[in-house]
Short mmCIF file of C-alpha atoms and ligand atoms in Angstrom, two decimals:
data_model
loop_
_atom_site.label_atom_id
_atom_site.label_comp_id
_atom_site.label_asym_id
_atom_site.label_seq_id
_atom_site.Cartn_x
_atom_site.Cartn_y
_atom_site.Cartn_z
CA UNK A 1285 -40.80 -1.42 150.89
CA UNK A 1286 -43.58 0.65 149.33
CA UNK A 1287 -46.66 1.18 151.47
CA UNK A 1288 -49.57 -1.10 150.61
CA UNK A 1289 -53.09 0.07 151.46
CA UNK A 1290 -54.48 -3.44 151.34
CA UNK A 1291 -51.77 -4.72 153.70
CA UNK A 1292 -52.44 -1.85 156.12
CA UNK A 1293 -56.15 -2.63 156.21
CA UNK A 1294 -55.42 -6.35 156.58
CA UNK A 1295 -52.99 -5.68 159.44
CA UNK A 1296 -55.66 -3.82 161.39
CA UNK A 1297 -58.10 -6.73 161.06
CA UNK A 1298 -55.45 -9.34 161.89
CA UNK A 1299 -54.32 -7.39 164.95
CA UNK A 1300 -57.95 -7.19 166.01
CA UNK A 1301 -58.28 -10.94 165.61
CA UNK A 1302 -55.30 -11.26 167.98
CA UNK A 1303 -57.03 -8.96 170.46
CA UNK A 1304 -55.23 -5.70 169.60
CA UNK A 1305 -57.25 -2.71 168.49
CA UNK A 1306 -55.66 0.28 166.72
CA UNK A 1307 -54.20 2.81 169.18
CA UNK A 1308 -55.00 5.59 166.73
CA UNK A 1309 -58.69 5.48 165.76
CA UNK A 1310 -59.48 5.19 162.05
CA UNK A 1311 -62.30 7.79 161.89
CA UNK A 1312 -62.02 11.47 162.73
CA UNK A 1313 -64.61 11.71 165.48
CA UNK A 1314 -62.99 8.95 167.53
CA UNK A 1315 -59.54 10.36 166.73
CA UNK A 1316 -60.47 13.79 168.05
CA UNK A 1317 -62.09 12.31 171.13
CA UNK A 1318 -59.09 10.14 171.88
CA UNK A 1319 -56.76 13.15 171.58
CA UNK A 1320 -59.03 15.40 173.62
CA UNK A 1321 -58.89 13.21 176.71
CA UNK A 1322 -55.08 13.39 176.61
CA UNK A 1323 -54.81 17.15 176.18
CA UNK A 1324 -55.09 20.05 178.61
CA UNK A 1325 -58.16 22.21 178.20
CA UNK A 1326 -55.96 24.97 176.79
CA UNK A 1327 -54.19 22.73 174.28
CA UNK A 1328 -57.44 21.21 173.04
CA UNK A 1329 -59.04 24.65 172.68
CA UNK A 1330 -56.05 25.98 170.76
CA UNK A 1331 -55.90 23.07 168.35
CA UNK A 1332 -59.57 22.33 167.78
CA UNK A 1333 -61.02 25.82 167.94
CA UNK A 1334 -62.19 27.97 165.08
CA UNK A 1335 -63.13 31.61 164.67
CA UNK A 1336 -66.33 33.10 166.06
CA UNK A 1337 -69.33 30.78 166.14
CA UNK A 1338 -67.20 28.07 164.45
CA UNK A 1339 -69.24 28.49 161.30
CA UNK A 1340 -66.31 28.17 158.87
CA UNK A 1341 -65.14 25.09 160.70
CA UNK A 1342 -68.57 23.51 160.20
CA UNK A 1343 -68.84 24.71 156.59
CA UNK A 1344 -65.58 23.01 155.71
CA UNK A 1345 -67.14 19.69 156.69
CA UNK A 1346 -70.55 20.40 155.21
CA UNK A 1347 -68.78 21.43 152.00
CA UNK A 1348 -67.15 18.02 151.72
CA UNK A 1349 -70.34 16.23 152.65
CA UNK A 1350 -72.24 18.02 149.92
CA UNK A 1351 -69.92 16.59 147.28
CA UNK A 1352 -70.95 13.06 146.41
CA UNK A 1353 -68.74 10.51 144.73
CA UNK A 1354 -70.31 8.72 141.77
CA UNK A 1355 -68.31 5.50 141.22
CA UNK A 1356 -67.87 3.85 137.82
CA UNK A 1357 -67.70 0.03 137.58
CA UNK A 1358 -65.65 -2.66 135.76
CA UNK A 1359 -62.55 -0.57 135.11
CA UNK A 1360 -59.70 -2.93 136.18
CA UNK A 1361 -58.33 -1.36 139.34
CA UNK A 1362 -56.12 -4.28 140.32
CA UNK A 1363 -52.88 -2.32 139.99
CA UNK A 1364 -53.10 1.16 141.47
CA UNK A 1365 -50.75 4.09 141.68
CA UNK A 1366 -51.33 7.07 144.00
CA UNK A 1367 -48.02 8.80 143.25
CA UNK A 1368 -48.05 12.43 142.23
CA UNK A 1369 -45.37 14.74 140.96
CA UNK A 1370 -45.16 18.02 142.82
CA UNK A 1371 -42.66 20.63 141.65
CA UNK A 1372 -40.53 17.92 140.08
CA UNK A 1373 -40.65 15.64 143.15
CA UNK A 1374 -42.39 12.32 143.15
CA UNK A 1375 -44.39 11.80 146.35
CA UNK A 1376 -46.34 8.63 147.20
CA UNK A 1377 -49.74 10.22 147.70
CA UNK A 1378 -51.42 13.60 147.21
CA UNK A 1379 -51.11 14.40 150.94
CA UNK A 1380 -48.82 16.87 152.71
CA UNK A 1381 -48.41 17.93 156.33
CA UNK A 1382 -49.91 21.42 156.75
CA UNK A 1383 -47.79 23.85 158.76
CA UNK A 1384 -48.99 23.76 162.37
CA UNK A 1385 -47.58 26.00 165.06
CA UNK A 1386 -46.95 25.27 168.74
CA UNK A 1387 -46.92 21.49 168.46
CA UNK A 1388 -45.24 21.31 171.90
CA UNK A 1389 -48.76 21.88 173.25
CA UNK A 1390 -49.70 18.34 172.29
CA UNK A 1391 -46.42 16.40 172.57
CA UNK A 1392 -42.98 17.21 173.99
CA UNK A 1393 -41.23 16.09 170.76
CA UNK A 1394 -43.41 18.45 168.74
CA UNK A 1395 -42.20 19.13 165.21
CA UNK A 1396 -39.33 16.68 165.55
CA UNK A 1397 -41.77 13.76 165.82
CA UNK A 1398 -43.57 14.98 162.70
CA UNK A 1399 -40.27 15.37 160.84
CA UNK A 1400 -39.35 11.77 161.64
CA UNK A 1401 -42.80 10.55 160.63
CA UNK A 1402 -42.51 12.52 157.38
CA UNK A 1403 -39.27 10.69 156.61
CA UNK A 1404 -40.83 7.25 157.12
CA UNK A 1405 -43.93 8.22 155.15
CA UNK A 1406 -42.12 10.19 152.43
CA UNK A 1407 -44.78 12.87 152.89
CA UNK A 1408 -43.64 16.51 152.50
CA UNK A 1409 -43.54 18.42 155.79
CA UNK A 1410 -44.23 22.15 155.76
CA UNK A 1411 -42.26 23.64 158.66
CA UNK A 1412 -44.33 26.23 160.48
CA UNK A 1413 -43.15 29.78 161.08
CA UNK A 1414 -44.52 29.18 164.60
CA UNK A 1415 -42.81 25.86 165.16
CA UNK A 1416 -41.79 24.65 168.59
CA UNK A 1417 -38.54 23.24 167.20
CA UNK A 1418 -36.15 25.29 165.05
CA UNK A 1419 -36.14 24.27 161.39
CA UNK A 1420 -32.45 23.25 161.52
CA UNK A 1421 -33.21 20.50 164.06
CA UNK A 1422 -36.04 19.09 161.95
CA UNK A 1423 -34.00 19.31 158.74
CA UNK A 1424 -31.19 17.38 160.42
CA UNK A 1425 -33.36 14.27 160.86
CA UNK A 1426 -34.92 14.47 157.41
CA UNK A 1427 -32.01 13.54 155.10
CA UNK A 1428 -33.09 14.40 151.57
CA UNK A 1429 -36.81 13.96 152.22
CA UNK A 1430 -39.08 16.78 151.05
CA UNK A 1431 -39.69 19.77 153.34
CA UNK A 1432 -41.07 23.26 152.75
CA UNK A 1433 -41.04 26.37 154.92
CA UNK A 1434 -44.09 28.45 155.79
CA UNK A 1435 -43.59 32.15 156.32
CA UNK A 1436 -45.66 34.77 158.09
CA UNK A 1437 -44.92 38.18 156.62
CA UNK A 1438 -43.10 39.94 159.44
CA UNK A 1439 -42.74 43.68 159.97
CA UNK A 1440 -38.97 43.13 159.66
CA UNK A 1441 -37.66 42.47 156.17
CA UNK A 1442 -34.27 41.57 157.63
CA UNK A 1443 -35.98 38.80 159.59
CA UNK A 1444 -37.89 37.60 156.51
CA UNK A 1445 -34.59 37.43 154.58
CA UNK A 1446 -32.90 35.47 157.30
CA UNK A 1447 -35.78 33.02 157.64
CA UNK A 1448 -35.68 32.42 153.89
CA UNK A 1449 -31.91 31.95 153.83
CA UNK A 1450 -32.16 29.52 156.74
CA UNK A 1451 -34.93 27.63 154.93
CA UNK A 1452 -32.72 27.40 151.84
CA UNK A 1453 -29.82 26.12 153.94
CA UNK A 1454 -32.19 23.57 155.50
CA UNK A 1455 -33.02 22.12 152.10
CA UNK A 1456 -36.57 23.48 151.93
CA UNK A 1457 -37.80 23.29 148.36
CA UNK A 1458 -40.75 25.65 148.55
CA UNK A 1459 -41.72 28.73 150.53
CA UNK A 1460 -45.36 28.87 151.58
CA UNK A 1461 -46.48 32.40 152.40
CA UNK A 1462 -49.55 32.39 154.61
CA UNK A 1463 -51.66 35.42 153.75
CA UNK A 1464 -54.73 35.00 155.94
CA UNK A 1465 -53.18 35.72 159.34
CA UNK A 1466 -52.19 39.39 159.22
CA UNK A 1467 -53.76 39.35 162.69
CA UNK A 1468 -55.24 36.62 164.85
CA UNK A 1469 -58.87 35.82 164.20
CA UNK A 1470 -61.49 36.10 166.99
CA UNK A 1471 -61.19 32.69 168.63
CA UNK A 1472 -63.67 32.30 171.49
CA UNK A 1473 -62.40 28.90 172.63
CA UNK A 1474 -59.01 30.48 173.42
CA UNK A 1475 -60.46 33.83 174.46
CA UNK A 1476 -62.78 32.24 177.02
CA UNK A 1477 -59.74 30.67 178.66
CA UNK A 1478 -57.69 33.84 178.14
CA UNK A 1479 -55.08 31.60 176.58
CA UNK A 1480 -52.45 32.38 173.95
CA UNK A 1481 -49.50 29.95 173.87
CA UNK A 1482 -47.04 32.51 172.47
CA UNK A 1483 -47.24 34.48 175.74
CA UNK A 1484 -45.70 31.46 177.44
CA UNK A 1485 -42.85 31.55 174.93
CA UNK A 1486 -44.29 28.54 173.09
CA UNK A 1487 -44.18 28.36 169.30
CA UNK A 1488 -41.45 30.95 168.80
CA UNK A 1489 -38.45 28.67 168.25
CA UNK A 1490 -37.83 29.94 164.69
CA UNK A 1491 -37.38 33.40 166.25
CA UNK A 1492 -35.31 32.67 169.32
CA UNK A 1493 -32.95 30.58 167.17
CA UNK A 1494 -32.52 33.40 164.65
CA UNK A 1495 -29.44 35.66 164.61
CA UNK A 1496 -31.33 38.66 163.21
CA UNK A 1497 -34.05 38.29 165.84
CA UNK A 1498 -31.41 38.04 168.57
CA UNK A 1499 -29.83 41.28 167.33
CA UNK A 1500 -33.24 42.93 167.53
CA UNK A 1501 -33.40 41.98 171.21
CA UNK A 1502 -30.15 43.90 171.80
CA UNK A 1503 -31.57 47.10 170.36
CA UNK A 1504 -33.18 49.67 172.67
CA UNK A 1505 -36.96 49.30 172.56
CA UNK A 1506 -39.13 52.41 172.90
CA UNK A 1507 -42.44 50.48 172.75
CA UNK A 1508 -44.72 51.01 175.74
CA UNK A 1509 -45.83 47.55 176.83
CA UNK A 1510 -48.87 46.86 178.94
CA UNK A 1511 -47.87 45.90 182.49
CA UNK A 1512 -48.40 42.20 183.28
CA UNK A 1513 -50.77 41.68 186.20
CA UNK A 1514 -48.74 40.08 189.02
CA UNK A 1515 -50.02 36.70 190.13
CA UNK A 1516 -48.75 33.20 190.87
CA UNK A 1517 -49.81 32.15 187.36
CA UNK A 1518 -47.93 35.06 185.80
CA UNK A 1519 -44.74 34.19 187.72
CA UNK A 1520 -45.11 30.54 186.74
CA UNK A 1521 -45.63 31.64 183.13
CA UNK A 1522 -42.51 33.81 183.22
CA UNK A 1523 -40.42 30.91 184.53
CA UNK A 1524 -41.79 28.62 181.81
CA UNK A 1525 -41.03 31.28 179.24
CA UNK A 1526 -37.40 31.42 180.44
CA UNK A 1527 -37.12 27.64 180.51
CA UNK A 1528 -38.13 27.44 176.85
CA UNK A 1529 -35.69 30.16 175.83
CA UNK A 1530 -32.35 28.84 174.43
CA UNK A 1531 -29.56 28.32 177.01
CA UNK A 1532 -29.03 26.22 180.13
CA UNK A 1533 -28.69 28.71 182.98
CA UNK A 1534 -32.27 29.45 184.05
CA UNK A 1535 -31.34 32.14 186.59
CA UNK A 1536 -29.14 33.95 184.08
CA UNK A 1537 -31.93 33.79 181.52
CA UNK A 1538 -34.48 35.23 183.94
CA UNK A 1539 -32.21 38.02 185.15
CA UNK A 1540 -31.23 38.95 181.58
CA UNK A 1541 -34.90 39.71 180.82
CA UNK A 1542 -34.35 38.32 177.32
CA UNK A 1543 -37.07 35.65 177.32
CA UNK A 1544 -39.73 38.27 178.08
CA UNK A 1545 -38.21 40.67 175.54
CA UNK A 1546 -38.32 37.87 172.94
CA UNK A 1547 -42.04 37.26 173.50
CA UNK A 1548 -42.80 40.98 173.34
CA UNK A 1549 -40.72 41.48 170.21
CA UNK A 1550 -42.34 38.49 168.58
CA UNK A 1551 -45.84 39.84 169.29
CA UNK A 1552 -44.77 43.20 167.84
CA UNK A 1553 -43.35 41.96 164.58
CA UNK A 1554 -44.71 38.52 163.67
CA UNK A 1555 -47.11 39.89 161.10
CA UNK A 1556 -47.62 43.00 159.10
CA UNK A 1557 -51.22 43.95 158.28
CA UNK A 1558 -49.93 46.60 155.86
CA UNK A 1559 -48.58 43.94 153.47
CA UNK A 1560 -49.77 44.17 149.84
CA UNK A 1561 -49.24 42.20 146.66
CA UNK A 1562 -46.28 44.41 145.71
CA UNK A 1563 -44.38 43.18 148.77
CA UNK A 1564 -44.22 39.75 147.15
CA UNK A 1565 -41.68 41.15 144.69
CA UNK A 1566 -39.25 41.44 147.58
CA UNK A 1567 -39.61 37.72 148.25
CA UNK A 1568 -39.41 36.84 144.56
CA UNK A 1569 -36.10 38.73 144.38
CA UNK A 1570 -34.83 37.01 147.51
CA UNK A 1571 -35.06 33.36 146.52
CA UNK A 1572 -35.16 31.01 143.58
CA UNK A 1573 -37.25 28.52 145.54
CA UNK A 1574 -40.88 27.96 144.57
CA UNK A 1575 -43.19 30.41 146.30
CA UNK A 1576 -46.78 29.43 146.93
CA UNK A 1577 -49.52 31.46 148.57
CA UNK A 1578 -51.62 29.92 151.31
CA UNK A 1579 -55.01 31.32 152.22
CA UNK A 1580 -56.40 32.03 148.76
CA UNK A 1581 -60.20 31.73 148.53
CA UNK A 1582 -61.15 34.29 145.88
CA UNK A 1583 -60.61 33.55 142.18
CA UNK A 1584 -59.42 37.15 141.64
CA UNK A 1585 -56.59 36.50 144.09
CA UNK A 1586 -55.71 33.30 142.25
CA UNK A 1587 -55.29 35.31 139.04
CA UNK A 1588 -53.18 37.87 140.91
CA UNK A 1589 -50.94 35.13 142.28
CA UNK A 1590 -50.09 34.15 138.71
CA UNK A 1591 -49.58 37.79 137.66
CA UNK A 1592 -47.15 38.25 140.55
CA UNK A 1593 -45.08 35.26 139.46
CA UNK A 1594 -46.11 32.82 142.19
CA UNK A 1595 -45.54 29.10 141.61
CA UNK A 1596 -48.67 27.74 143.25
CA UNK A 1597 -51.50 28.39 145.69
CA UNK A 1598 -53.16 26.67 148.60
CA UNK A 1599 -56.89 27.21 148.82
CA UNK A 1600 -57.25 27.51 152.59
CA UNK A 1601 -59.29 29.22 155.28
CA UNK A 1602 -56.74 28.27 157.94
CA UNK A 1603 -58.92 25.43 159.17
CA UNK A 1604 -61.73 27.89 159.96
CA UNK A 1605 -59.58 29.77 162.49
CA UNK A 1606 -59.57 33.22 160.92
CA UNK A 1607 -62.80 34.49 159.35
CA UNK A 1608 -66.03 33.13 160.82
CA UNK A 1609 -68.63 32.64 158.11
CA UNK A 1610 -66.04 32.19 155.36
CA UNK A 1611 -66.59 30.00 152.33
CA UNK A 1612 -65.64 26.33 152.69
CA UNK A 1613 -62.46 25.58 150.80
CA UNK A 1614 -63.98 22.73 148.79
CA UNK A 1615 -66.72 25.16 147.75
CA UNK A 1616 -64.18 27.83 146.80
CA UNK A 1617 -62.04 25.39 144.81
CA UNK A 1618 -63.92 25.13 141.47
CA UNK A 1619 -63.87 28.90 140.80
CA UNK A 1620 -60.18 29.06 141.71
CA UNK A 1621 -59.39 26.14 139.41
CA UNK A 1622 -61.26 27.82 136.59
CA UNK A 1623 -59.39 31.10 137.14
CA UNK A 1624 -55.97 29.41 137.28
CA UNK A 1625 -56.50 27.49 134.02
CA UNK A 1626 -53.79 24.94 134.78
CA UNK A 1627 -51.02 27.54 134.90
CA UNK A 1628 -49.86 26.68 138.44
CA UNK A 1629 -50.68 23.85 140.86
CA UNK A 1630 -53.57 24.43 143.25
CA UNK A 1631 -53.51 22.66 146.62
CA UNK A 1632 -56.28 22.67 149.21
CA UNK A 1633 -56.59 22.38 152.97
CA UNK A 1634 -59.14 22.93 155.76
CA UNK A 1635 -61.55 20.21 156.73
CA UNK A 1636 -59.78 17.30 155.02
CA UNK A 1637 -60.56 14.41 157.36
CA UNK A 1638 -60.70 11.28 155.22
CA UNK A 1639 -59.31 9.63 152.12
CA UNK A 1640 -62.68 10.25 150.49
CA UNK A 1641 -62.19 14.00 151.07
CA UNK A 1642 -58.83 13.76 149.33
CA UNK A 1643 -60.53 12.08 146.36
CA UNK A 1644 -63.20 14.81 146.22
CA UNK A 1645 -60.59 17.59 146.30
CA UNK A 1646 -58.66 15.97 143.46
CA UNK A 1647 -61.83 15.38 141.46
CA UNK A 1648 -62.53 19.11 141.67
CA UNK A 1649 -59.06 19.98 140.43
CA UNK A 1650 -56.71 20.14 143.43
CA UNK A 1651 -53.26 18.73 142.82
CA UNK A 1652 -52.87 17.66 146.46
CA UNK A 1653 -54.20 18.41 149.94
CA UNK A 1654 -52.60 19.49 153.19
CA UNK A 1655 -53.79 17.84 156.36
CA UNK A 1656 -53.87 19.76 159.64
CA UNK A 1657 -55.67 18.73 162.83
CA UNK A 1658 -55.85 14.99 162.12
CA UNK A 1659 -52.08 14.56 162.40
CA UNK A 1660 -51.92 16.86 165.42
CA UNK A 1661 -54.36 14.50 167.16
CA UNK A 1662 -52.26 11.50 166.12
CA UNK A 1663 -49.25 13.25 167.64
CA UNK A 1664 -51.18 13.85 170.85
CA UNK A 1665 -52.18 10.19 171.09
CA UNK A 1666 -48.96 8.40 170.21
CA UNK A 1667 -46.20 10.81 169.15
CA UNK A 1668 -44.37 10.00 165.91
CA UNK A 1669 -46.16 6.64 165.59
CA UNK A 1670 -49.51 8.37 165.99
CA UNK A 1671 -48.69 10.79 163.17
CA UNK A 1672 -47.67 7.89 160.92
CA UNK A 1673 -50.83 5.95 161.74
CA UNK A 1674 -53.12 8.89 160.95
CA UNK A 1675 -51.51 9.37 157.55
CA UNK A 1676 -51.48 5.64 156.82
CA UNK A 1677 -55.19 5.45 157.63
CA UNK A 1678 -55.86 8.36 155.30
CA UNK A 1679 -53.62 7.07 152.49
CA UNK A 1680 -55.35 3.70 152.72
CA UNK A 1681 -58.84 5.13 152.62
CA UNK A 1682 -57.82 7.34 149.71
CA UNK A 1683 -56.51 4.39 147.69
CA UNK A 1684 -59.56 2.28 148.47
CA UNK A 1685 -61.90 5.14 147.53
CA UNK A 1686 -59.99 5.74 144.32
CA UNK A 1687 -60.17 2.06 143.38
CA UNK A 1688 -63.80 1.61 144.39
CA UNK A 1689 -64.74 4.71 142.38
CA UNK A 1690 -63.06 3.12 139.36
CA UNK A 1691 -59.69 4.87 139.11
CA UNK A 1692 -56.32 3.15 139.13
CA UNK A 1693 -54.25 6.32 138.61
CA UNK A 1694 -54.46 9.84 139.96
CA UNK A 1695 -54.66 11.17 136.39
CA UNK A 1696 -58.00 9.36 135.93
CA UNK A 1697 -59.67 11.30 138.78
CA UNK A 1698 -61.80 14.12 137.43
CA UNK A 1699 -65.07 15.96 137.92
CA UNK A 1700 -67.12 13.21 136.23
CA UNK A 1701 -66.68 11.21 139.45
CA UNK A 1702 -68.42 13.76 141.69
CA UNK A 1703 -71.72 15.56 141.93
CA UNK A 1704 -72.43 18.58 144.12
CA UNK A 1705 -75.71 18.38 145.99
C1 FNR B 2744 -52.72 26.00 162.06
N1 FNR B 2744 -52.48 26.53 160.78
C2 FNR B 2744 -51.33 27.21 160.53
N2 FNR B 2744 -51.09 27.70 159.28
C3 FNR B 2744 -49.94 28.33 159.00
O1 FNR B 2744 -49.74 28.75 157.87
N3 FNR B 2744 -48.99 28.48 159.98
C4 FNR B 2744 -49.16 28.03 161.24
O2 FNR B 2744 -48.28 28.17 162.08
C5 FNR B 2744 -50.38 27.39 161.55
N4 FNR B 2744 -50.64 26.95 162.80
C6 FNR B 2744 -51.78 26.23 163.07
C7 FNR B 2744 -52.00 25.72 164.35
C8 FNR B 2744 -53.12 24.93 164.61
C9 FNR B 2744 -53.30 24.36 165.97
C10 FNR B 2744 -54.03 24.67 163.57
C11 FNR B 2744 -55.23 23.79 163.79
C12 FNR B 2744 -53.85 25.20 162.32
C13 FNR B 2744 -53.42 26.23 159.68
C14 FNR B 2744 -53.00 24.94 158.97
O3 FNR B 2744 -51.83 25.09 158.25
C15 FNR B 2744 -54.09 24.47 158.00
O4 FNR B 2744 -54.43 25.52 157.14
C16 FNR B 2744 -55.34 23.97 158.72
O5 FNR B 2744 -54.99 23.27 159.89
C17 FNR B 2744 -56.12 23.08 157.81
O6 FNR B 2744 -57.33 22.76 158.37
P1 FNR B 2744 -57.63 21.39 159.18
O7 FNR B 2744 -57.10 20.25 158.36
O8 FNR B 2744 -56.94 21.51 160.49
O9 FNR B 2744 -59.09 21.45 159.27
#
């Protein structure tokens, strides 16, 4: 049965009447708080943190707050439709799951729980390049429901090719190339704890499950690696690393040295700061799938994306995790929309916390939004159910906002419904 916003809202009140409050809070502040108390200090820092003084993180929110909705009255909003068509696919609301790495930090089921939630919600799931669960396992539980694959541009073209071929075989419909992470941003919340999950072998499942990557581990490696300081923590970390590595025999894995080699190889090759626009031709020649670029903020880059034959863009600052002091995405959106002139769909992420934010993004020209941290917090609180609840809360608030602003269809939402202060 199709999801009904009104029924969802009613259910929350009726449950409350019967003495049962929602497990997953319905506003972001409470949601984040509820997740925080369940997470380790490291996991919370990794998920919540932004770059530098967290200025981009704050700007993303301020940006949304500075856009005001101006509702119109008496427009018959009794029957509403929030469906959109994205690359020929009908999806029930303009919301997608952003690619999020290392989900095992917040819940043991990680990506698999999100994949199952995505099926129930019919919301497209963008598999992360840094997933904790290999894409094949997620695809297996998703039937024909929509999924995309997000790629980091590796130093190895053979690895890029194999990732793309695996994504095709997994039924991914779109490749999302994330451009803004040619290196990790300066992230004090992680740095102050000296914590990077990849060093524990977390978030590298797409690599360790990859035949090309495995072949790379067989090759002699001339790289001089820094020596790990020996400590109880380091030994514990090395055992954890081996445990996460594919295979059952822990001793054999440790003595083979492969888990450590995998982490080192991953660190060496996961991104390539020398990448330029011309490299995209390689990808274009590799696949017929849609290719969209994530991390666009400048209108000049939006024009380039079209020139280089891309099928869409995501206006994103990586949830404020890369450049401190960067423009808020909702602030960057209008110029990008103007530059694109309707030639390709423009999506937006970073700072989307409520259904009202979704409305604002659409009013300013976005086709859809990707949601990041909110669903990660839902996952932390209640696994698959938590993810579903977060998205249901957001879908409901979006539909109510749309109706209360005077729109019964997505196509009616436009810039006349918002004012920038
Ligand atoms: C991310 N993001 C991200 N992006 C990407 O392309 N590949 C990835 O593996 C990850 N991993 C990741 C981990 C964590 C913990 C976070 C918070 C974010 C960025 C993500 O796709 C998206 O751009 C932001 O999360 C959107 O911002 P909000 O909604 O989290 O504010």
